[in-house]
Amino acid sequence: MAPGAVKVLQEKIFRSGDDSPRSETQGRDPGLTIHIPGKPPTPTKSDHPRKSSRSTREAVPSDVSAPAKSYRQQLSQLLGSAFRGTEKYRLEQDEKRERHWKRWGPYLSDRQWATVREDYSHDGNAWSHFPHEHARSRAYRWGEDGIGGISDNHQRLCFSLALWNEKDPILKERLFGVTGHQGNHGEDVKELYYYLDSAPTHSYMKFLYKYPQRRYPYEELVNENVHRDRNVAEYEILDSDAFDDDRYWDVYMEYAKEADDPNSICVRITAYNRGAEPSTLHIIPHLWFRNTWSWPKDKPPMPSLFKSSTVGGLQYIRAKHPSMEKYYLYCLPSPPPVDKVGNFAGNEDVGIQPELLFTENDTNFERLYGGQNPTPYVKDAFHDHIIPSHRGTIHEKCSTSGGKEDFVSAAMVNPDHRGTKSAAHYVFRDVPGGGGCAVVRMRLTPLSPPKLPNLEDEGLFDDIIDERREETNEFYDSFLLGHINDDFRQIMRQAFGGMLWTKQYYHFVQKDWIEGDPAQPPPPPGRKHIRNMDWKHMYIDDILSMPDKWEYPFFAAWDTAFHCIPLAVVDPLFAKKQLDLLTREWYMKPDGQIPAYEWNFSDVNPPVHAWATFRVFKIERKLTGKEDLAFLERVFQKLLLNFTWWVNRKDSGGNNVFEGGFLGLDNIGVFNRSEPLPTGGRLRQADGTAWMAFYCLNMLNMALELAKHNPVYEDIASKFFEHFIFIADAMTYKSGDDTFSLWNEEDGMYYDAIQFGPGDSMQLPVRSLVGLIPLYATLVLEPTVINRFPGFKKRMEWFLDNRPAVSARNMANMKVPGKGERRLLALASRERLIRILEKMLDEEEFFGPYGIRSLSKLHKERPWGMDVHGQRYEVGYWPGDSHSGMFGGNSNWRGPIWLAVNFLLIESLQRFYQYYGDDLQVECPTGSGVFMNLVEVAEEIQHRIIHIFGRDIEGKRATNGGNPKLDGDPYFRDYLWFYEFFHADTGKGLGASHQTGWSGLVAYHILQSGLTCRLPKTPRTPRSLVHHYFDETIDSLSEYGDDTHSLYSAVSAMDLNSLGDISPEAL
């Protein structure tokens, strides 16, 4: 590049601006926009004529004689009144398979090492078999990981970030954390990174990684956590000196696809020096192929990467794979770094050219095991090449009479510039402190150089990124017509962005995993009996929604169900695909069991799949008017198998009392509910039985919907109606000649019970979610629906008339009509509902300042337990992290707030309101003298959950746990982590820090009630105003209304935002 052109490009790239986060009053997305600092550009003629920044594959024509229009403007002009937004247009293209917009996305795991899939040990100890220390040198078998990375949807070709600060002993290629054995509360990532933004098609994505300039404290983090017990907090990286004096880098990664080409991706990496002094940063983006060649006996055709350059000297990496089209990674030269006001550091006429490096994505057997490498170029070669101290003695024997360093360097990376793993090594020397900035631009595309005449025009490159970001703004703004404050808007945006970022390519073939690979040593003989040996049919090769791509880089069945609720708002097709996949024959066992999670596919998660399926169906119908009956029917048919599996396997006595096991609630019980009781006897689970009642009602719900189009389902609906009645009746069960109940009349709560034998049973009086979950089993039927299906109506009335004792006991009386002549199916009668709510809304029991606690605070002073064979088993109130090692000790259900179970409680209250209306008022909080109807109570819980994340009047967020840097630092305060669960009293985030999966439900709460949500720690809105709000937004319809008030018609009746009211009664 000519020196004059370098200066011109610098002035275009470093546009004027300030990299400081804006205040809330300055824009709609504070903290989400990257401002590249620099001096104002001077009028200069560019060496490259300014042309349209659109791809040569552009589908929308433009008038070359007119001023250049953005792609959005062109699309709007072309589609006219049918135009609903650029991103929505891409979603339609993707669904119709006109463009494969989701071929490329954030599908790399955040952690592939120490996963069950990579574990080939004799004892099933995944944490020790493949530790972090091996990850840089050892090829993965089942997937790849990286920092802020992307891949294609079959993870053949991968791209991610790597960095070096000239202090660390290794390159920062992947995220570090302590393992399940090292952490005092189980595994935990020890990095600072944020998923900031993503469009549903990943046409735009943004990621932030904070990289220390000091040596990364790997050993300190392990040692401190290993020596802490479970009664103290975890040792985090902010507790070390790694970020003292702000000596760190803010490294932003942005991805933007071409306007009409889903395979062409612009990548911009922007690094800010937050320290006061100049510092050097190596930015080393990687491009590599997943290793698929080391496992089969006959080596398949090899993919390859090799170096090339354009006629003008621009370097690029060419990628060839047997099952992909050719790709090119163009590595644009970077301008020198600038200080905060735009002055160049160093010679402004000399651009920074990357060094292109190549090796093989193969294991370094010599380094790890003292063996012989099949190739001289191995996976960790870039560490050896860039960091002299990393080489150790492994290469010393390679020295000859020539210069040792030269030979060693040449031996580490392939001098022929080819391989299966590559990198572009940019070095930015002495980047000024106080906000100095360095920028790297790259383009990954199947387009060859002749098809990209403006390849080196970084101004046009930036235009592409800016346009994709604005289109993403347009997409999210379309859900909000009312005013939601900027902070709530940002929380919602990052929650959705995080959920879209936590997609992952998940590959697992049980047969190959159990038996081992032909080209590798056979696994230990006993390994096949450790876990998952019964799942022989399993073959997974899909993009799945993960709970947390570092701490839980595997799907979990009930997590997935909750993920799909907010995902259905932004991408219904993806949400439906997730629910459909788990019921397909290569996931679900032939007997109907749905896999739980990879540590034990045979474990049992709560049966929420039917609920999520119908909710996603209704959300899509509300937002788009589309009824995907094929999806609903397909999943319903498979769930019939799953329901039968539950009845046959988890109701051992055949009396409709279910023993599901831990049911996702880990340590909530006195005993480990997944193991035989130390007392002997059988555990009768109130929550297990309630979950099945909930399952029944959702299957009934779906059957009635399908019966509108196929009368066969009317009989199936009757079947689930009767089954629900029998399950409800089983909350009082027979033990010999005696009758026992899971309901405690004196306490007004449901409890688990141990049945020792005929006539010998005892309740376990622990006030926990176990006693609240029966509220989930609630359904309201409209009179129009009952009258629409005469067969169902006749069978229901016969049952009520001829089985009065069964139908009236332990549940709401179906014969009593409620508001609007509706009928209520629920486990809890009015009297029991009121008594449960007295405890649930008591701030000294379940009702915390940030939602419903998982265990009553009553057990803080009154723990409950029993002595068995000389050992004490006890449940006490632990509002924060777990004090026990049960289920790994990394989650806690003995007090903290969990958003998923709160979500179902909120929906249940909304459904109860449909039936009772304003006739049922409860004191909220208990003892406050303030009475609310149940939908007002539901909204109050929603607001308390939003308060976990929102800034209070002092600018603090409860989730930050009082950390002054997270709350007050301008480069931290706008960013959030979405933790797994939250401290019951303070709201501090706990557990997995990037579990946007179900904690992303807060975005749904903001959409539903953010308009009326007060700031945290401010007085509650007067009741009269809240009541007025509900009068306007709560639809009078329940789950089923008449045709004149269809779900689709509700779209035109929305008065506050484009989602309107998305609670169950409106849907």
CSV table of N, CA and C in Angstrom, one decimal, residues 526 687 995:
chain,number,residue,atom,x,y,z
A,526,GLY,N,-13.6,-50.7,31.0
A,526,GLY,CA,-14.7,-50.4,31.9
A,526,GLY,C,-15.4,-49.0,31.6
A,687,ASP,N,-43.6,-32.3,44.1
A,687,ASP,CA,-43.3,-31.6,42.9
A,687,ASP,C,-43.3,-32.5,41.7
A,995,GLN,N,-25.0,-17.6,31.9
A,995,GLN,CA,-26.2,-18.4,31.7
A,995,GLN,C,-27.4,-17.6,31.2
